[in-house]
Every structure is written in C-alpha cells, then in structure tokens.
PDB file of C-alpha atoms in Angstrom:
ATOM      1  CA  UNK A  10      39.014 -16.221   2.536  1.00  0.00           C
ATOM      2  CA  UNK A  11      37.842 -18.635   0.029  1.00  0.00           C
ATOM      3  CA  UNK A  12      38.455 -21.509   2.334  1.00  0.00           C
ATOM      4  CA  UNK A  13      36.447 -20.119   5.031  1.00  0.00           C
ATOM      5  CA  UNK A  14      33.631 -19.390   2.510  1.00  0.00           C
ATOM      6  CA  UNK A  15      33.927 -23.019   1.351  1.00  0.00           C
ATOM      7  CA  UNK A  16      33.505 -24.373   4.715  1.00  0.00           C
ATOM      8  CA  UNK A  17      30.679 -22.404   5.596  1.00  0.00           C
ATOM      9  CA  UNK A  18      28.979 -23.178   2.182  1.00  0.00           C
ATOM     10  CA  UNK A  19      29.923 -26.894   2.882  1.00  0.00           C
ATOM     11  CA  UNK A  20      28.063 -26.904   6.314  1.00  0.00           C
ATOM     12  CA  UNK A  21      25.155 -25.256   4.603  1.00  0.00           C
ATOM     13  CA  UNK A  22      24.929 -27.767   1.812  1.00  0.00           C
ATOM     14  CA  UNK A  23      24.958 -30.365   4.584  1.00  0.00           C
ATOM     15  CA  UNK A  24      22.131 -28.874   6.367  1.00  0.00           C
ATOM     16  CA  UNK A  25      20.237 -28.776   2.836  1.00  0.00           C
ATOM     17  CA  UNK A  26      21.086 -32.299   2.173  1.00  0.00           C
ATOM     18  CA  UNK A  27      19.959 -33.526   5.380  1.00  0.00           C
ATOM     19  CA  UNK A  28      16.927 -31.751   5.323  1.00  0.00           C
ATOM     20  CA  UNK A  29      16.367 -32.892   1.878  1.00  0.00           C
ATOM     21  CA  UNK A  30      16.617 -36.414   2.679  1.00  0.00           C
ATOM     22  CA  UNK A  31      14.152 -36.148   5.658  1.00  0.00           C
ATOM     23  CA  UNK A  32      11.715 -34.344   3.609  1.00  0.00           C
ATOM     24  CA  UNK A  33      11.938 -37.110   0.981  1.00  0.00           C
ATOM     25  CA  UNK A  34      11.311 -39.620   3.770  1.00  0.00           C
ATOM     26  CA  UNK A  35       8.097 -37.248   4.734  1.00  0.00           C
ATOM     27  CA  UNK A  36       6.880 -37.410   1.116  1.00  0.00           C
ATOM     28  CA  UNK A  37       7.209 -41.074   0.916  1.00  0.00           C
ATOM     29  CA  UNK A  38       5.392 -41.773   4.317  1.00  0.00           C
ATOM     30  CA  UNK A  39       2.682 -39.000   3.625  1.00  0.00           C
ATOM     31  CA  UNK A  40       1.977 -40.500   0.294  1.00  0.00           C
ATOM     32  CA  UNK A  41       1.983 -44.096   1.376  1.00  0.00           C
ATOM     33  CA  UNK A  42      -0.298 -43.394   4.237  1.00  0.00           C
ATOM     34  CA  UNK A  43      -2.683 -41.525   1.839  1.00  0.00           C
ATOM     35  CA  UNK A  44      -2.576 -44.361  -0.621  1.00  0.00           C
ATOM     36  CA  UNK A  45      -3.082 -46.978   2.227  1.00  0.00           C
ATOM     37  CA  UNK A  46      -6.040 -45.042   3.878  1.00  0.00           C
ATOM     38  CA  UNK A  47      -7.696 -44.223   0.627  1.00  0.00           C
ATOM     39  CA  UNK A  48      -7.511 -47.620  -1.181  1.00  0.00           C
ATOM     40  CA  UNK A  49      -7.257 -50.147   1.608  1.00  0.00           C
ATOM     41  CA  UNK A  50      -9.257 -48.466   4.546  1.00  0.00           C
ATOM     42  CA  UNK A  51     -11.589 -46.715   2.039  1.00  0.00           C
ATOM     43  CA  UNK A  52     -11.321 -43.451   4.073  1.00  0.00           C
ATOM     44  CA  UNK A  53      -8.959 -40.632   3.149  1.00  0.00           C
ATOM     45  CA  UNK A  54      -6.600 -39.330   5.786  1.00  0.00           C
ATOM     46  CA  UNK A  55      -6.981 -35.524   6.102  1.00  0.00           C
ATOM     47  CA  UNK A  56      -3.839 -33.410   5.238  1.00  0.00           C
ATOM     48  CA  UNK A  57      -1.163 -35.895   4.106  1.00  0.00           C
ATOM     49  CA  UNK A  58      -1.533 -34.589   0.642  1.00  0.00           C
ATOM     50  CA  UNK A  59      -0.511 -31.281   1.713  1.00  0.00           C
ATOM     51  CA  UNK A  60       2.294 -32.533   3.924  1.00  0.00           C
ATOM     52  CA  UNK A  61       3.634 -34.415   0.903  1.00  0.00           C
ATOM     53  CA  UNK A  62       3.245 -31.457  -1.308  1.00  0.00           C
ATOM     54  CA  UNK A  63       4.807 -28.808   1.104  1.00  0.00           C
ATOM     55  CA  UNK A  64       7.675 -31.250   1.819  1.00  0.00           C
ATOM     56  CA  UNK A  65       8.152 -31.717  -1.915  1.00  0.00           C
ATOM     57  CA  UNK A  66       8.491 -28.083  -2.719  1.00  0.00           C
ATOM     58  CA  UNK A  67      10.887 -27.497   0.179  1.00  0.00           C
ATOM     59  CA  UNK A  68      12.919 -30.465  -0.913  1.00  0.00           C
ATOM     60  CA  UNK A  69      13.008 -29.350  -4.660  1.00  0.00           C
ATOM     61  CA  UNK A  70      14.145 -25.771  -3.740  1.00  0.00           C
ATOM     62  CA  UNK A  71      17.024 -27.014  -1.476  1.00  0.00           C
ATOM     63  CA  UNK A  72      17.864 -29.825  -4.073  1.00  0.00           C
ATOM     64  CA  UNK A  73      17.944 -27.063  -6.812  1.00  0.00           C
ATOM     65  CA  UNK A  74      20.541 -25.223  -4.613  1.00  0.00           C
ATOM     66  CA  UNK A  75      22.552 -28.288  -4.282  1.00  0.00           C
ATOM     67  CA  UNK A  76      22.764 -28.863  -8.098  1.00  0.00           C
ATOM     68  CA  UNK A  77      24.133 -25.484  -8.501  1.00  0.00           C
ATOM     69  CA  UNK A  78      26.931 -26.140  -6.308  1.00  0.00           C
ATOM     70  CA  UNK A  79      27.677 -29.376  -8.022  1.00  0.00           C
ATOM     71  CA  UNK A  80      26.926 -28.144 -11.730  1.00  0.00           C
ATOM     72  CA  UNK A  81      24.093 -30.701 -11.678  1.00  0.00           C
ATOM     73  CA  UNK A  82      21.560 -28.389 -13.253  1.00  0.00           C
ATOM     74  CA  UNK A  83      20.336 -28.934 -16.747  1.00  0.00           C
ATOM     75  CA  UNK A  84      22.520 -27.399 -19.539  1.00  0.00           C
ATOM     76  CA  UNK A  85      22.795 -26.914 -23.192  1.00  0.00           C
ATOM     77  CA  UNK A  86      26.425 -27.861 -23.599  1.00  0.00           C
ATOM     78  CA  UNK A  87      26.907 -26.967 -27.425  1.00  0.00           C
ATOM     79  CA  UNK A  88      28.760 -23.875 -26.446  1.00  0.00           C
ATOM     80  CA  UNK A  89      30.899 -25.398 -23.605  1.00  0.00           C
ATOM     81  CA  UNK A  90      31.796 -28.484 -25.737  1.00  0.00           C
ATOM     82  CA  UNK A  91      33.048 -26.123 -28.712  1.00  0.00           C
ATOM     83  CA  UNK A  92      35.507 -24.467 -26.131  1.00  0.00           C
ATOM     84  CA  UNK A  93      37.137 -27.533 -24.940  1.00  0.00           C
ATOM     85  CA  UNK A  94      40.399 -26.627 -26.442  1.00  0.00           C
ATOM     86  CA  UNK A  95      40.334 -23.196 -25.200  1.00  0.00           C
ATOM     87  CA  UNK A  96      40.588 -23.192 -21.363  1.00  0.00           C
ATOM     88  CA  UNK A  97      40.468 -19.389 -20.887  1.00  0.00           C
ATOM     89  CA  UNK A  98      37.230 -19.064 -23.019  1.00  0.00           C
ATOM     90  CA  UNK A  99      35.766 -22.113 -21.135  1.00  0.00           C
ATOM     91  CA  UNK A 100      36.536 -20.274 -17.912  1.00  0.00           C
ATOM     92  CA  UNK A 101      34.988 -17.193 -18.798  1.00  0.00           C
ATOM     93  CA  UNK A 102      31.982 -19.205 -20.154  1.00  0.00           C
ATOM     94  CA  UNK A 103      31.704 -21.001 -16.890  1.00  0.00           C
ATOM     95  CA  UNK A 104      31.774 -17.728 -14.844  1.00  0.00           C
ATOM     96  CA  UNK A 105      29.211 -16.156 -17.252  1.00  0.00           C
ATOM     97  CA  UNK A 106      26.789 -19.148 -16.530  1.00  0.00           C
ATOM     98  CA  UNK A 107      27.436 -18.758 -12.823  1.00  0.00           C
ATOM     99  CA  UNK A 108      26.581 -15.192 -12.823  1.00  0.00           C
ATOM    100  CA  UNK A 109      23.298 -15.677 -14.905  1.00  0.00           C
ATOM    101  CA  UNK A 110      22.326 -18.429 -12.317  1.00  0.00           C
ATOM    102  CA  UNK A 111      23.132 -15.990  -9.527  1.00  0.00           C
ATOM    103  CA  UNK A 112      21.034 -13.442 -11.105  1.00  0.00           C
ATOM    104  CA  UNK A 113      18.094 -15.656 -11.542  1.00  0.00           C
ATOM    105  CA  UNK A 114      18.403 -16.843  -8.035  1.00  0.00           C
ATOM    106  CA  UNK A 115      18.494 -13.226  -6.713  1.00  0.00           C
ATOM    107  CA  UNK A 116      14.987 -12.805  -8.503  1.00  0.00           C
ATOM    108  CA  UNK A 117      13.949 -15.821  -6.705  1.00  0.00           C
ATOM    109  CA  UNK A 118      14.908 -14.297  -3.236  1.00  0.00           C
ATOM    110  CA  UNK A 119      13.483 -10.858  -3.846  1.00  0.00           C
ATOM    111  CA  UNK A 120      10.195 -12.045  -5.385  1.00  0.00           C
ATOM    112  CA  UNK A 121      10.140 -14.996  -2.811  1.00  0.00           C
ATOM    113  CA  UNK A 122      10.197 -12.525  -0.011  1.00  0.00           C
ATOM    114  CA  UNK A 123       7.477 -10.494  -1.388  1.00  0.00           C
ATOM    115  CA  UNK A 124       5.448 -13.500  -1.922  1.00  0.00           C
ATOM    116  CA  UNK A 125       6.068 -14.610   1.706  1.00  0.00           C
ATOM    117  CA  UNK A 126       4.934 -11.279   2.973  1.00  0.00           C
ATOM    118  CA  UNK A 127       1.907 -11.217   0.592  1.00  0.00           C
ATOM    119  CA  UNK A 128       0.632 -14.583   1.753  1.00  0.00           C
ATOM    120  CA  UNK A 129       1.370 -14.055   5.446  1.00  0.00           C
ATOM    121  CA  UNK A 130      -2.368 -14.020   6.433  1.00  0.00           C
ATOM    122  CA  UNK A 131      -3.546 -16.951   4.378  1.00  0.00           C
ATOM    123  CA  UNK A 132      -3.639 -20.497   5.764  1.00  0.00           C
ATOM    124  CA  UNK A 133      -3.587 -23.791   4.134  1.00  0.00           C
ATOM    125  CA  UNK A 134      -6.978 -25.599   3.646  1.00  0.00           C
ATOM    126  CA  UNK A 135      -6.219 -28.955   5.129  1.00  0.00           C
ATOM    127  CA  UNK A 136      -3.600 -28.196   7.762  1.00  0.00           C
ATOM    128  CA  UNK A 137      -4.288 -24.660   8.594  1.00  0.00           C
ATOM    129  CA  UNK A 138      -0.709 -23.652   8.542  1.00  0.00           C
ATOM    130  CA  UNK A 139       0.277 -20.256   7.073  1.00  0.00           C
ATOM    131  CA  UNK A 140       0.976 -20.634   3.248  1.00  0.00           C
ATOM    132  CA  UNK A 141       3.954 -18.432   3.680  1.00  0.00           C
ATOM    133  CA  UNK A 142       5.794 -21.192   5.412  1.00  0.00           C
ATOM    134  CA  UNK A 143       5.459 -23.064   2.244  1.00  0.00           C
ATOM    135  CA  UNK A 144       6.455 -20.161   0.190  1.00  0.00           C
ATOM    136  CA  UNK A 145       9.462 -19.310   2.360  1.00  0.00           C
ATOM    137  CA  UNK A 146      11.188 -22.330   0.398  1.00  0.00           C
ATOM    138  CA  UNK A 147      11.670 -19.838  -2.607  1.00  0.00           C
ATOM    139  CA  UNK A 148      13.907 -17.153  -0.845  1.00  0.00           C
ATOM    140  CA  UNK A 149      15.656 -19.980   1.163  1.00  0.00           C
ATOM    141  CA  UNK A 150      16.603 -22.045  -1.802  1.00  0.00           C
ATOM    142  CA  UNK A 151      17.457 -18.949  -4.096  1.00  0.00           C
ATOM    143  CA  UNK A 152      19.768 -17.675  -1.250  1.00  0.00           C
ATOM    144  CA  UNK A 153      21.452 -21.183  -1.348  1.00  0.00           C
ATOM    145  CA  UNK A 154      21.762 -20.996  -5.107  1.00  0.00           C
ATOM    146  CA  UNK A 155      23.367 -17.438  -4.915  1.00  0.00           C
ATOM    147  CA  UNK A 156      25.862 -18.531  -2.264  1.00  0.00           C
ATOM    148  CA  UNK A 157      26.717 -21.656  -4.244  1.00  0.00           C
ATOM    149  CA  UNK A 158      27.077 -19.635  -7.531  1.00  0.00           C
ATOM    150  CA  UNK A 159      29.188 -17.268  -5.641  1.00  0.00           C
ATOM    151  CA  UNK A 160      31.667 -20.009  -4.210  1.00  0.00           C
ATOM    152  CA  UNK A 161      31.634 -21.662  -7.850  1.00  0.00           C
ATOM    153  CA  UNK A 162      32.646 -18.246  -9.332  1.00  0.00           C
ATOM    154  CA  UNK A 163      35.317 -17.668  -6.638  1.00  0.00           C
ATOM    155  CA  UNK A 164      36.860 -21.296  -7.136  1.00  0.00           C
ATOM    156  CA  UNK A 165      36.987 -20.695 -10.934  1.00  0.00           C
ATOM    157  CA  UNK A 166      38.823 -17.487 -10.529  1.00  0.00           C
ATOM    158  CA  UNK A 167      41.080 -18.901  -7.854  1.00  0.00           C
ATOM    159  CA  UNK A 168      41.954 -21.935 -10.210  1.00  0.00           C
ATOM    160  CA  UNK A 169      42.671 -19.583 -13.212  1.00  0.00           C
ATOM    161  CA  UNK A 170      44.929 -17.383 -11.076  1.00  0.00           C
ATOM    162  CA  UNK A 171      46.946 -20.449 -10.110  1.00  0.00           C
ATOM    163  CA  UNK A 172      45.556 -20.569  -6.590  1.00  0.00           C
ATOM    164  CA  UNK A 173      44.442 -23.599  -4.823  1.00  0.00           C
ATOM    165  CA  UNK A 174      40.529 -24.103  -5.004  1.00  0.00           C
ATOM    166  CA  UNK A 175      40.375 -27.159  -2.811  1.00  0.00           C
TER     167      UNK A 175
END
C-alpha cells in the first residue's frame, strides 16, 4: 500500500516539478520582455506583468508542496536538535510536525476552494482571464502538501515499525 502511494506521489511531484520549471521560464521571459519593452523600446507590453505574477504564484504553491515532501520547509530546529539522542521522541516529533503541516494545508484547500468560488465572476485587468484561475493554485498546492505530508507520516511510521520505507 505504501509503495503504491509513494509511486503515485512521486508522479504528482514530477508533474509539479515540471510545471514549476516551465512556470519559472515563463516568469523569466515575461519579466525580460517587460523590461526590454519598457526601458529599451519606451513602450510597455500589456499583460506581461500579470503573466509573470500569475506564473509566480502557481510556481510558489507547487514548490511549497515539493518542500513538504523533501522536508525543505523552514523550521526552528531547537526541539528536534535536543531530541537527537532519542530516536523514538524524534520520530514522534517528526510525525507531529507533519500532522501540523497537513492541518495547515487542509485549511489552504478548504479556504482556497471558497476563494476560487467567490472570485469566479471576476476577471484580471490586463489579460481578462478569470481571477479564480490564479487563486486555484491555493487548493492545488494545499492538496499537494496534504498528500506529501501523509506520505511522510506513513514513511516515518513504516520505518519505526521496521518496515522498508524505500
């Protein structure tokens, strides 16, 4: 069961990674175009600022999900460092942190869905696309965080029970 979840999660994370890289390229190109047209051509290209902003927020939310899986999020490690010689307590701490991340991410999913619904009729000023497309990154990224936290918890439990977490 854990191996199936890990494979599905790895596929999801590959999609998030690929999309994040593509969106980073979009941010770079849109920003470069904006700078070039504004300062070299003395005329601003319409919509590039919104494209860069929308790509950036999507990239950030998918990147946050990837950070959860790789334990790359910001931490205050004082408690974890003090538990270095107590592997059982450290495992409990790790699971507790992942549960808190999962709760926070679940809030993002629920509130993000509400935000997407609430902004369904609004359009962006420059591009005219629905604002809800931009806000959809919140529940998508939150769902990725929930899934990654769940896999991290299951791996930690599997390791402590003597199972193979690979």
